[in-house]
Short mmCIF file of C-alpha atoms and ligand atoms in Angstrom, two decimals:
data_model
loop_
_atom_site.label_atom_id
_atom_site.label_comp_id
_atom_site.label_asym_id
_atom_site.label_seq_id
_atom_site.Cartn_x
_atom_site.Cartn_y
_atom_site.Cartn_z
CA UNK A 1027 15.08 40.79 -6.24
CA UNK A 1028 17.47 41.88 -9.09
CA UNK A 1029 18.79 39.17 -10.76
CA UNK A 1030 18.20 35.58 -12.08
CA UNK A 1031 21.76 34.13 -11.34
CA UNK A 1032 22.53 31.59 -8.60
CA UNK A 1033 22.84 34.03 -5.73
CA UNK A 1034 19.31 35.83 -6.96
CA UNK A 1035 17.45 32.15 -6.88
CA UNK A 1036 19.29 31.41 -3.77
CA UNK A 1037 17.49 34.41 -1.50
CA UNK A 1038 14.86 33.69 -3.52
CA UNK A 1039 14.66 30.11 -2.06
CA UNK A 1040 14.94 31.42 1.67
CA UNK A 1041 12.79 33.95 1.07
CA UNK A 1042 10.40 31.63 -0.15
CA UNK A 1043 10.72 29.21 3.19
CA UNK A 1044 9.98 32.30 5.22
CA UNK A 1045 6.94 32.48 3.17
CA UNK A 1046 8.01 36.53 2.38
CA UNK A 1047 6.13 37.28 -1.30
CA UNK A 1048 8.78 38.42 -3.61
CA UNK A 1049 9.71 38.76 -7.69
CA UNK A 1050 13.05 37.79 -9.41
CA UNK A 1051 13.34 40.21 -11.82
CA UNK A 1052 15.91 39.00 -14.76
CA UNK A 1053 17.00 41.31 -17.82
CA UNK A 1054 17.59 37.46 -20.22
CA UNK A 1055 17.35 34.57 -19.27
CA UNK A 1056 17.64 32.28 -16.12
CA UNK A 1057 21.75 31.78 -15.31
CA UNK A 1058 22.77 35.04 -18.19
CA UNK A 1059 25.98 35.40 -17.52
CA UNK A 1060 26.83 31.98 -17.80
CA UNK A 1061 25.06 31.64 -21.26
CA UNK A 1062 26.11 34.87 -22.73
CA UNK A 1063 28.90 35.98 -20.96
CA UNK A 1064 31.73 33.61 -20.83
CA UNK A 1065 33.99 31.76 -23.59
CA UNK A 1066 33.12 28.39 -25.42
CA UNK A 1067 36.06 25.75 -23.22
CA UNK A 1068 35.01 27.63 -19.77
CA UNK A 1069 34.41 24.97 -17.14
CA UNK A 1070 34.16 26.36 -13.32
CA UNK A 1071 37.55 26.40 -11.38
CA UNK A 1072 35.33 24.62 -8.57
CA UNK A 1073 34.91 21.37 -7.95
CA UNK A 1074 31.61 19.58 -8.43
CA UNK A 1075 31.16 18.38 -4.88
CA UNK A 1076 31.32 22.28 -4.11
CA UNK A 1077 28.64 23.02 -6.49
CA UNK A 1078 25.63 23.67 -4.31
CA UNK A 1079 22.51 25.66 -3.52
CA UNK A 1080 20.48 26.09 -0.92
CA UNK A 1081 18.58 22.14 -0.56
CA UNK A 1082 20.54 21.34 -3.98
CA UNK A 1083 23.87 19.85 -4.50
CA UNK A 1084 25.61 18.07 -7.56
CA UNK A 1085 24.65 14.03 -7.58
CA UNK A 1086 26.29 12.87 -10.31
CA UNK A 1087 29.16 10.27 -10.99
CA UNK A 1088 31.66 12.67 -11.26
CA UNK A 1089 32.17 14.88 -7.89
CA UNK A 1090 35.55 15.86 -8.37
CA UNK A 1091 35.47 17.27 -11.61
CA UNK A 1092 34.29 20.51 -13.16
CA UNK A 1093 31.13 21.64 -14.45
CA UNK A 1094 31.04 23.24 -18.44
CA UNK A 1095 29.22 25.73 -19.37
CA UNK A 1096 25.94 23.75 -20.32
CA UNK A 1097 25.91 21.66 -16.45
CA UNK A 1098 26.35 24.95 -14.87
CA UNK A 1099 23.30 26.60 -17.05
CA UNK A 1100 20.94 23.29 -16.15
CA UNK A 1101 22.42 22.97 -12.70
CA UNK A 1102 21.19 26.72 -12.32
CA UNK A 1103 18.15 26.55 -14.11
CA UNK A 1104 17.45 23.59 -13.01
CA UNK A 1105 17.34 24.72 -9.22
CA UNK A 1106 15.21 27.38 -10.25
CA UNK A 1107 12.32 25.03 -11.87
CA UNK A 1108 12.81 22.80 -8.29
CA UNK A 1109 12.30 26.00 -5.85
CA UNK A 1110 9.81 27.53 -8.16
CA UNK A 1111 11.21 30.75 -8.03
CA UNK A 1112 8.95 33.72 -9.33
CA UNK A 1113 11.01 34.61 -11.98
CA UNK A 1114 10.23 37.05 -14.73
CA UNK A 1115 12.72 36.72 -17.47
CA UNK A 1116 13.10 39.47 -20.47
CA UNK A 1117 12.24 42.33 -17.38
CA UNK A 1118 15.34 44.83 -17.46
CA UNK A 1119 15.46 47.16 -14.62
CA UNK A 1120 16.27 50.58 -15.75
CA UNK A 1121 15.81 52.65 -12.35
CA UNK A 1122 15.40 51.92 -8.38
CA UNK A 1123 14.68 54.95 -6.65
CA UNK A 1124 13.46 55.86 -3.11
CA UNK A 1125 9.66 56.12 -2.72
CA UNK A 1126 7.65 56.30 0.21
CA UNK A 1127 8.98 54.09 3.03
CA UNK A 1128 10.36 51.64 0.03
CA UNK A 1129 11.31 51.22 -3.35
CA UNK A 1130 9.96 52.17 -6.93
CA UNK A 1131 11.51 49.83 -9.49
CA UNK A 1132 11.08 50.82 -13.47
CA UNK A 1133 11.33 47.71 -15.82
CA UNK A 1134 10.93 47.11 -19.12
CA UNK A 1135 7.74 45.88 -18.97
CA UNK A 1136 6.41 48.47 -16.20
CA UNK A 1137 6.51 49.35 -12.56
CA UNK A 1138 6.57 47.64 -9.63
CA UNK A 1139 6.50 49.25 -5.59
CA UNK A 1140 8.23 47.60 -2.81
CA UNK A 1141 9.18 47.82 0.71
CA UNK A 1142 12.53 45.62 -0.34
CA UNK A 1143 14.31 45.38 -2.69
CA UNK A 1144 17.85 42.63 -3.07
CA UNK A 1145 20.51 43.55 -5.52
CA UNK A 1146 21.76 40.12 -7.39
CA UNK A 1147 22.76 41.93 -10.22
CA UNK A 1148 26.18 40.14 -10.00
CA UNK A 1149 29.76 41.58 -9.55
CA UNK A 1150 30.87 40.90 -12.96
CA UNK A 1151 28.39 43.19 -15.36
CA UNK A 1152 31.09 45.32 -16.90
CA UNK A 1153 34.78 43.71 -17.97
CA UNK A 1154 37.42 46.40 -16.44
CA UNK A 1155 39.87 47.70 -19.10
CA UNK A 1156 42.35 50.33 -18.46
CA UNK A 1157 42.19 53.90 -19.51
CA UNK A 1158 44.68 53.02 -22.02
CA UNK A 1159 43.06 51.15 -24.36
CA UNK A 1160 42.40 54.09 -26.19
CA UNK A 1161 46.37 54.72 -27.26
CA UNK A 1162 46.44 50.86 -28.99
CA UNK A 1163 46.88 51.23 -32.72
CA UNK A 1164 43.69 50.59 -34.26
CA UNK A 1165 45.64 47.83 -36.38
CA UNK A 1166 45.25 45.90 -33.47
CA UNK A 1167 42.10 43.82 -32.53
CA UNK A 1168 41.22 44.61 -29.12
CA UNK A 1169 38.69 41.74 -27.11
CA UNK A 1170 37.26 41.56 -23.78
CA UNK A 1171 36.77 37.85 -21.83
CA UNK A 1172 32.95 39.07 -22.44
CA UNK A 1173 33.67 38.87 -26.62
CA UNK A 1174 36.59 36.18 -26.54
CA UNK A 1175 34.91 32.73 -27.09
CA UNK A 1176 38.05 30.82 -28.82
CA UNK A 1177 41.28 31.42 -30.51
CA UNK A 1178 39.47 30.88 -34.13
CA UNK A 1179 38.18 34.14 -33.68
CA UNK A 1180 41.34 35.97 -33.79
CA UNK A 1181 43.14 37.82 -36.39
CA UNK A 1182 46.50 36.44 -37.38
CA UNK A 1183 49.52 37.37 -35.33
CA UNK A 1184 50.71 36.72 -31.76
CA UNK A 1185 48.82 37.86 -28.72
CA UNK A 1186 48.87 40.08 -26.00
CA UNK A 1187 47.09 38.87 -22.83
CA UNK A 1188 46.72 42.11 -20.38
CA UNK A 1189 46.04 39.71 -16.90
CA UNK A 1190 47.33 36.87 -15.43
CA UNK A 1191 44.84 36.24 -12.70
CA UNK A 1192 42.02 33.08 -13.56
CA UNK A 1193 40.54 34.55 -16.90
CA UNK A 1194 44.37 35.67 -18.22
CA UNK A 1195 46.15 32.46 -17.17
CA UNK A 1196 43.36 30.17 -19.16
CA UNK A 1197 42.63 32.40 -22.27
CA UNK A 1198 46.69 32.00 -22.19
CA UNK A 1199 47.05 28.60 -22.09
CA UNK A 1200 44.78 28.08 -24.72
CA UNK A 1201 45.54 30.13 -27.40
CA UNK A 1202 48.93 28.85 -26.68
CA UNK A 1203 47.73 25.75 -28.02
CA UNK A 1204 46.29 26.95 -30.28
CA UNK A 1205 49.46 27.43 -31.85
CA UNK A 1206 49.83 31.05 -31.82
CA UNK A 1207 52.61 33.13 -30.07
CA UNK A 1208 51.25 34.54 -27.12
CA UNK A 1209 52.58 37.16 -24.40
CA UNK A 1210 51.56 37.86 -20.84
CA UNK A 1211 51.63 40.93 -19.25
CA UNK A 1212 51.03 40.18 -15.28
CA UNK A 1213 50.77 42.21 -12.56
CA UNK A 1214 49.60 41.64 -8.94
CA UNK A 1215 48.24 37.92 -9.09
CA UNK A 1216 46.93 35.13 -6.47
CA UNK A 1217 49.29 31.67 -7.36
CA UNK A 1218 47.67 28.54 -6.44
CA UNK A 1219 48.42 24.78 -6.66
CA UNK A 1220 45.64 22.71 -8.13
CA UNK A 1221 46.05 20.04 -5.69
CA UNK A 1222 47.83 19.51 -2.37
CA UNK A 1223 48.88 17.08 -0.77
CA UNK A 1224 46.80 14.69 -2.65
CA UNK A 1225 43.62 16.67 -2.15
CA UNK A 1226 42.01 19.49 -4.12
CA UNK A 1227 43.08 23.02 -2.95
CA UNK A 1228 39.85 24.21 -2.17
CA UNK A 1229 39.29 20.76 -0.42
CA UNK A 1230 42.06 22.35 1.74
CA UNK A 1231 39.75 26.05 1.50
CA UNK A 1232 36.91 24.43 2.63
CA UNK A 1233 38.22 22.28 5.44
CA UNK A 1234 40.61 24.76 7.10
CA UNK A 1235 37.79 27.36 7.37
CA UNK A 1236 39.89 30.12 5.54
CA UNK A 1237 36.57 30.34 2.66
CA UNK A 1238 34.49 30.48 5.55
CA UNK A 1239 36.09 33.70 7.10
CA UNK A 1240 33.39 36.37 7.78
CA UNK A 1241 34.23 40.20 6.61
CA UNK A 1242 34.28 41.21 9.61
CA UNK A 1243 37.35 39.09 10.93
CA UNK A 1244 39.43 40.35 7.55
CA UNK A 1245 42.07 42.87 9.09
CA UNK A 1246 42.06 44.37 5.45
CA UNK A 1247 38.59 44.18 3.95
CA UNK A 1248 39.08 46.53 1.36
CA UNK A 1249 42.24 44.82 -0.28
CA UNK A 1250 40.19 41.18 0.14
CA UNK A 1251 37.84 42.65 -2.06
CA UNK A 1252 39.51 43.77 -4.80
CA UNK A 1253 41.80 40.71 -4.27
CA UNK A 1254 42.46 38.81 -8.16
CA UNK A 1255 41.04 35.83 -8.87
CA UNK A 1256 43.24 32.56 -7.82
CA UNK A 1257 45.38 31.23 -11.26
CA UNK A 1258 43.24 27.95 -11.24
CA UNK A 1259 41.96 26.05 -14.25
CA UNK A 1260 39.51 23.18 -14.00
CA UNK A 1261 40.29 20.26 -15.90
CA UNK A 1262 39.67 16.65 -15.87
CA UNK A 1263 43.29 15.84 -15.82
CA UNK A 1264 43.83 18.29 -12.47
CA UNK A 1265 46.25 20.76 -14.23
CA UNK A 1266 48.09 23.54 -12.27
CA UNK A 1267 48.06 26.47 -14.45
CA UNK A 1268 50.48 28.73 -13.14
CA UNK A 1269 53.06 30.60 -14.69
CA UNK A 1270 55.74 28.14 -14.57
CA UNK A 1271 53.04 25.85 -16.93
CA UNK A 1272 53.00 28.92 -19.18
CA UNK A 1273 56.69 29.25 -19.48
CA UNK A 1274 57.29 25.48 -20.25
CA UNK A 1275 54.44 26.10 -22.65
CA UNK A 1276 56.46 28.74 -24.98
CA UNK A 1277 54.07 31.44 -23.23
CA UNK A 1278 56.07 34.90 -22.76
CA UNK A 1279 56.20 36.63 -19.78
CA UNK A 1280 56.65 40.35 -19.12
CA UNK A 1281 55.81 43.05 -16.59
CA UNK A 1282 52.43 44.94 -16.15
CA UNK A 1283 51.40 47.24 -18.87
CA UNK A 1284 52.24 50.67 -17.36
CA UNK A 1285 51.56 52.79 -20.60
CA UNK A 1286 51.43 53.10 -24.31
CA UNK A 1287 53.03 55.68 -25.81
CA UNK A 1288 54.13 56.52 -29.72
CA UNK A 1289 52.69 52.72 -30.87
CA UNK A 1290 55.06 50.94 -28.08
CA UNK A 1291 53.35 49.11 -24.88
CA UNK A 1292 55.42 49.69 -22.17
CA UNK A 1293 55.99 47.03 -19.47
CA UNK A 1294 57.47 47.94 -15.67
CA UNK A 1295 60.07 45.71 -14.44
CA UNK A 1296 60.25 44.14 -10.91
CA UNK A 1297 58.70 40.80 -12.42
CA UNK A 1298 61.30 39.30 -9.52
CA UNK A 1299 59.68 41.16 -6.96
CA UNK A 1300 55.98 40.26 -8.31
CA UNK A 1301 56.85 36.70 -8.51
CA UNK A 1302 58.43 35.96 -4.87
CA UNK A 1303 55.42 38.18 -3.58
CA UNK A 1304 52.93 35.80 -5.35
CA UNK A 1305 55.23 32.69 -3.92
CA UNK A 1306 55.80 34.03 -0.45
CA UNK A 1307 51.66 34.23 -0.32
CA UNK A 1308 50.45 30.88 -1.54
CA UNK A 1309 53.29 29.49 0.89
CA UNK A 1310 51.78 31.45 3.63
CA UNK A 1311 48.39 29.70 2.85
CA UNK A 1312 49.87 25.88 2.53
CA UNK A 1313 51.30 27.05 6.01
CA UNK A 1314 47.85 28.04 7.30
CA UNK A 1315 46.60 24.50 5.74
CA UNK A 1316 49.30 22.09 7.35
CA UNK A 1317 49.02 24.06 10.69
CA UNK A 1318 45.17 23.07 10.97
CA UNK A 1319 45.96 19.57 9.37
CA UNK A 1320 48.20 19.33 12.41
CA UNK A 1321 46.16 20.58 15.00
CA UNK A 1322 42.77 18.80 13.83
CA UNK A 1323 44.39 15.34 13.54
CA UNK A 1324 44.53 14.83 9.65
CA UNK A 1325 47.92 14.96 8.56
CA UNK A 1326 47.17 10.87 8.15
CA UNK A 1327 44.38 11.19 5.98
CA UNK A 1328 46.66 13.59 3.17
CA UNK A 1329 50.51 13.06 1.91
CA UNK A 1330 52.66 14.80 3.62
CA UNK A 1331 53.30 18.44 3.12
CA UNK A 1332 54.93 20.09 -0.04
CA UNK A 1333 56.38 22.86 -1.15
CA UNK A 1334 56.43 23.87 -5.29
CA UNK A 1335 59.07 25.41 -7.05
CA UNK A 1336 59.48 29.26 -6.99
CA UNK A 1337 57.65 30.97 -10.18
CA UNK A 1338 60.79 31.45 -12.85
CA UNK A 1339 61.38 34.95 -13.77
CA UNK A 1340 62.67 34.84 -17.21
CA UNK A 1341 66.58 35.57 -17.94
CA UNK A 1342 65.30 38.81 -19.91
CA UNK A 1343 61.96 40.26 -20.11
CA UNK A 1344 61.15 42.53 -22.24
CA UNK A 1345 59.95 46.36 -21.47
CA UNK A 1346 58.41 47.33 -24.48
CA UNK A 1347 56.41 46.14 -27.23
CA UNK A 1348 55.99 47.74 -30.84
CA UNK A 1349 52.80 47.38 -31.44
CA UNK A 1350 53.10 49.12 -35.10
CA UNK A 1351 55.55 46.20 -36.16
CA UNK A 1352 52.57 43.23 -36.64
CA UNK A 1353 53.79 40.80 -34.00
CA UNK A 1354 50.53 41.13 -32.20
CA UNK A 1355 47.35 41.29 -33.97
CA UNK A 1356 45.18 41.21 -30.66
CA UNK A 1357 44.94 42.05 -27.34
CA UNK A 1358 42.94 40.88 -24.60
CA UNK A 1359 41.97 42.66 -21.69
CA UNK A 1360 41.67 39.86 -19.06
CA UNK A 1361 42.08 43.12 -16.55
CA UNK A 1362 39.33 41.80 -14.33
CA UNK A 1363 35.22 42.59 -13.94
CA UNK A 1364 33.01 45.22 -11.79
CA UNK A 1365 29.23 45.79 -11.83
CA UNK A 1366 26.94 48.06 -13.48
CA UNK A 1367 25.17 50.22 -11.32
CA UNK A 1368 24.00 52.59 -13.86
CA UNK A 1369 20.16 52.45 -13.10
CA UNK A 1370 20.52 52.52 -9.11
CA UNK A 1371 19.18 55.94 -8.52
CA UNK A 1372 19.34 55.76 -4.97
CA UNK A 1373 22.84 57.21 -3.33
CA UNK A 1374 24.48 54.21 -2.17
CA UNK A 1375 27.17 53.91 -4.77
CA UNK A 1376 31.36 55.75 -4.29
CA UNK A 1377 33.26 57.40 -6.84
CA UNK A 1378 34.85 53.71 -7.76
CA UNK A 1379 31.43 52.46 -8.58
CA UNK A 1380 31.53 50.26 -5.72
CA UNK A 1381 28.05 49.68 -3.80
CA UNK A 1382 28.37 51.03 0.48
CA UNK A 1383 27.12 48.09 2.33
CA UNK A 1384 28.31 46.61 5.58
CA UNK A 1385 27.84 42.52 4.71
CA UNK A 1386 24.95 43.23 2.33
CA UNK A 1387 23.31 45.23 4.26
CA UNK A 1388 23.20 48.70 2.17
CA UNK A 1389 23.39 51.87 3.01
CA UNK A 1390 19.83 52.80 2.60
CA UNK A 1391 16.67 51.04 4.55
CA UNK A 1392 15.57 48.23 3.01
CA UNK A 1393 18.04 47.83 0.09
CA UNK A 1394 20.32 44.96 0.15
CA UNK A 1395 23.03 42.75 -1.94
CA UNK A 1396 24.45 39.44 -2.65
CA UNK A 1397 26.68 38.01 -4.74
CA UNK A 1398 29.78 40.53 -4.30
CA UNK A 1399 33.84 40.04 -3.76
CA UNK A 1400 33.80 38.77 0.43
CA UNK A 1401 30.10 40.25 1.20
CA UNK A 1402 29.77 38.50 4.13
CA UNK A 1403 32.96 35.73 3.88
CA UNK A 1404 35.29 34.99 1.58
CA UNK A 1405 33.91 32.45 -0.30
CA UNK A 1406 30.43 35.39 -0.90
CA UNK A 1407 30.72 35.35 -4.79
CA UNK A 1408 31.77 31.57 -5.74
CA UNK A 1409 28.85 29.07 -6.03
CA UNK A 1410 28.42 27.32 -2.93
CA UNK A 1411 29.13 29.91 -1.27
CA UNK A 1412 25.19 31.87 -1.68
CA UNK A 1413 23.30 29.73 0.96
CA UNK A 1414 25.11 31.05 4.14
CA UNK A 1415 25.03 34.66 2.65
CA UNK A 1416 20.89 34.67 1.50
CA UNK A 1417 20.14 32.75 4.40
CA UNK A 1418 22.04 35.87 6.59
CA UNK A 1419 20.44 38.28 3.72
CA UNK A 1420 16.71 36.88 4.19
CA UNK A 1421 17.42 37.27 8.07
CA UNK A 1422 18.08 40.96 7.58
CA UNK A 1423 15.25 41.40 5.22
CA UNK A 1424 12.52 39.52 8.12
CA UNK A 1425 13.66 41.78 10.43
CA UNK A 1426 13.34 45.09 8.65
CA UNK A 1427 9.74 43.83 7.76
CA UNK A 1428 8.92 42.60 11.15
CA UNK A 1429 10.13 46.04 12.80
CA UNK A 1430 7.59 47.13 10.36
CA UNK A 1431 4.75 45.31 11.26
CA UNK A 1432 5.03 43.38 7.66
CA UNK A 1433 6.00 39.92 8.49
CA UNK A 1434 6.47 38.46 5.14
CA UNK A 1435 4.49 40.64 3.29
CA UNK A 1436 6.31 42.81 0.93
CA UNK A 1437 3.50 44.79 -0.36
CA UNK A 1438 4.75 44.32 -4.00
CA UNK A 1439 2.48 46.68 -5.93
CA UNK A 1440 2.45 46.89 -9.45
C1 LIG B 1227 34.78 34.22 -16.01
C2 LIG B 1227 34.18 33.83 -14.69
C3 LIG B 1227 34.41 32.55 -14.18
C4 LIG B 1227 33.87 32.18 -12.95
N1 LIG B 1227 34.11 30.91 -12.47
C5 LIG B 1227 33.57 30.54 -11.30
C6 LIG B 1227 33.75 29.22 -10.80
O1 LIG B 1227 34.46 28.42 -11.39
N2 LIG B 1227 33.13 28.86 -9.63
C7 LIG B 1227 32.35 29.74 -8.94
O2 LIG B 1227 31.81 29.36 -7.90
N3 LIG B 1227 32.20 31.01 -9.36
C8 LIG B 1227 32.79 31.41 -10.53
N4 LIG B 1227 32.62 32.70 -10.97
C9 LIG B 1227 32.10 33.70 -10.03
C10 LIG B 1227 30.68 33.74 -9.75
O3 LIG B 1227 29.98 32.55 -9.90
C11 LIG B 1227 30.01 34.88 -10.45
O4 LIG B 1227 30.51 36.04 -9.89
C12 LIG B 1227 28.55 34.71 -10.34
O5 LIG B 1227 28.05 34.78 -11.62
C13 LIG B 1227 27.87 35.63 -9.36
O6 LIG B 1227 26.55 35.21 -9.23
P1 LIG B 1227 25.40 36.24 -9.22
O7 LIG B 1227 24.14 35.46 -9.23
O8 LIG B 1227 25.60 37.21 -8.12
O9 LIG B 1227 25.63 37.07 -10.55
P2 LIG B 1227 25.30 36.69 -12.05
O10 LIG B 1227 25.46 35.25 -12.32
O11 LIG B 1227 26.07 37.65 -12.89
O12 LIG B 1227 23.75 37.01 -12.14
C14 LIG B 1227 23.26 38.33 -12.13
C15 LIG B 1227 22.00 38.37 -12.95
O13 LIG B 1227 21.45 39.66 -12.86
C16 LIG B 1227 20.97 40.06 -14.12
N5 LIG B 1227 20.94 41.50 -14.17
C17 LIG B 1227 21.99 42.36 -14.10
N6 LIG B 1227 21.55 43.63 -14.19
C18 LIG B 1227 20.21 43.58 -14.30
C19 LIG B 1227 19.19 44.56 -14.45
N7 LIG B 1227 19.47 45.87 -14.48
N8 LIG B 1227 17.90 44.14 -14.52
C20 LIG B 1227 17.58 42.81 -14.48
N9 LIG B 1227 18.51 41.86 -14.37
C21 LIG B 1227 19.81 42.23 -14.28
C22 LIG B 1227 21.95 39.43 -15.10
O14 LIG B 1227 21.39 39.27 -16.37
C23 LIG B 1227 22.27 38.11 -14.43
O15 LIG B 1227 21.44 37.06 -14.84
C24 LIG B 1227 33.12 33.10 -12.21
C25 LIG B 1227 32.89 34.39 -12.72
C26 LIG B 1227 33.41 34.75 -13.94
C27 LIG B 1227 33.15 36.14 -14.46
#
């Protein structure tokens, strides 16, 4: 196993019950990205009652609020300690390649043969900035979500947020507050309420079934996975953060950075367009939620149905920013996340850098994954949704042993 994060420790607990002998090997710590990899005011955009494992759940006296940083890093670690997971920590890998009928995996601190090998490396390794980033005057402070961590750290002037998917809309919203002047540049984004019809939306999620959706029932499978992150926020007071909250907020809107030429960033139009498509979608889904309310016998137990006001396009947006003139003194890049595959040596990886798998199972025996956008439902890379995919994982993994003649014995050699 590759990697010490929930969905690692997760087939590591199934794999465990199935009594197959097995390593979690973990570049840091226990949990990584969570401790190094995400800014200071991050709490999860699920609810606590959703935050499970597999035999582990959240207990405490709060289940529907959100977890910071520091619960999610114990709730993680803590799991870990309870399943006993045989995790070495500080153990980089730097290649897998094909050997014999298995695997040869080079660490930092040696090598290690297998017949198996999982990749939990997560789907978020790398932050994804545009080609374009290069043209920015160099006046200009340029951050990834991976280096923001609060709006003290940031020169003066106003800011350009590249992103208005989950990362964009809350970096926005508080800088905003920060009391700087901030600008959004969004493109293609997934608009969300935070609650409905008195319950949480992913309450709603959860209950209709849609986070349970397998990949192979998605018509489109390729656009569900590159599909952005929902514009959610987790607060204690339940806030909607979508754009219309930005806009009240002072927060300027304009089109999707399309190029930067001569010191100017240059903005497309068609925000109308972007917005009603973003509308027409999240009223598709409340649709999807009152017709199963309807037809499972709970439109008692929730308010009645509503509808929210369309996303405001602004009376003018603007299609180009000087970036010479010192308005803006940063940018961030909240342009989304992808994985590192770098030391993979083993041909299972396309010209995007995406990983060829069919629902984890990858495209070369014995070698599988977890943890990526709808791997084997939609729900594959948020928290609670590891058990069903490591449990379906482990399956896959007994099986290829068995046909073997290796029932749970991995033959881990080192
Ligand atoms: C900003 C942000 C906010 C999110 N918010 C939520 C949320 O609110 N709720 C939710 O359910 N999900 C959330 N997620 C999504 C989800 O939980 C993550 O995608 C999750 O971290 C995936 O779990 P994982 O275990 O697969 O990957 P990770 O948690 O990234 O774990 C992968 C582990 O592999 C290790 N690793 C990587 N490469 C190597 C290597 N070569 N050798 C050894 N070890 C290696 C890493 O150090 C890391 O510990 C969020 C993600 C991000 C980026």
């Amino acid at each position: 196993m590759i990697g010490a994060g929930h969905t690692g420790l997760a087939v590591s607990r199934c794999l465990t019950e199935r009594s197959i002998e097995h390593v979690v090997l973990e570049r840091g710590e226990v949990a990584n990205s969570w401790r190094h990899e995400r800014w200071d005011s991050l709490r999860l955009l699920t609810p606590n009652w959703q935050t499970r494992l597999p035999g582990s759940r959240y207990e405490g006296a709060d289940p529907d609020g959100f977890m910071t940083m520091r619960e999610v890093i114990d709730f993680i670690s803590g799991f870990a300690v309870r399943t006993g997971a045989p995790v070495r920590t500080e153990t980089p890998v730097t290649s897998v390649t094909q050997h014999d009928e298995g695997y040869l995996v080079a660490t930092g601190n040696g090598e290690i043969r297998c017949r198996t090998v999982v990749l939990a490396s997560g789907a978020c390794n790398l932050p994804s900035v545009p080609a374009l980033r290069a043209a920015i005057p160099s006046s200009i402070e340029q951050l990834t979500p991976f280096e923001y961590r609060s709006p003290g750290q940031l020169p003066d002037g106003g800011v350009l947020i590249v992103g208005a998917s989950a990362t964009g809309v809350q970096l926005a919203d508080e800088i905003r507050r920060s009391g700087r002047r901030v600008t959004v540049s969004v493109g293609e984004h997934v608009r969300l309420p935070r609650t409905y019809r008195g319950r949480d939306v992913l309450w709603w999620m959860d209950a209709s079934g849609v986070w349970n959706q397998r990949y192979d029932e998605i018509d489109d499978l390729t656009r569900a996975r590159r599909l952005p992150s929902p514009q959610l926020v987790g607060t204690p007071e339940r806030l909607t953060l979508d754009l219309n909250t930005l806009s009240d907020a002072g927060v300027e809107l304009v089109g999707r950075l399309a190029a930067v030429r001569d010191g100017r960033a240059l903005f497309s139009g068609g925000l109308r367009n972007l917005f009603a498509l973003a509308d027409l979608k999240m009223d598709r889904l409340l649709d999807t939620f009152d017709a199963w309310a309807r037809t499972h016998g709970r439109d008692d137990e929730v308010s009645p149905p509503e509808r929210f006001a369309p996303t405001r396009v602004p009376p003018s947006s603007r299609l180009e920013l000087n970036l010479a003139s010192g308005e803006i003194g940063s940018i961030i890049w909240a342009t989304g996340f992808r994985p590192d595959y770098r030391w993979l040596n083993v041909p299972v990886v396309d010209r995007k850098g995406q990983l060829r798998h069919e629902g984890g199972v990858v495209d070369a025996p014995g070698l599988y994954a977890i943890g990526l956008p709808v791997l084997r439902r939609r729900k594959s890379t948020f928290i609670h949704g590891a058990e069903d995919d490591a449990r379906d994982i482990v399956e896959h993994v007994a099986a290829y042993l068995d046909h073997r003649g290796l029932a749970g014995h991995q033959e881990i050699e080192q």
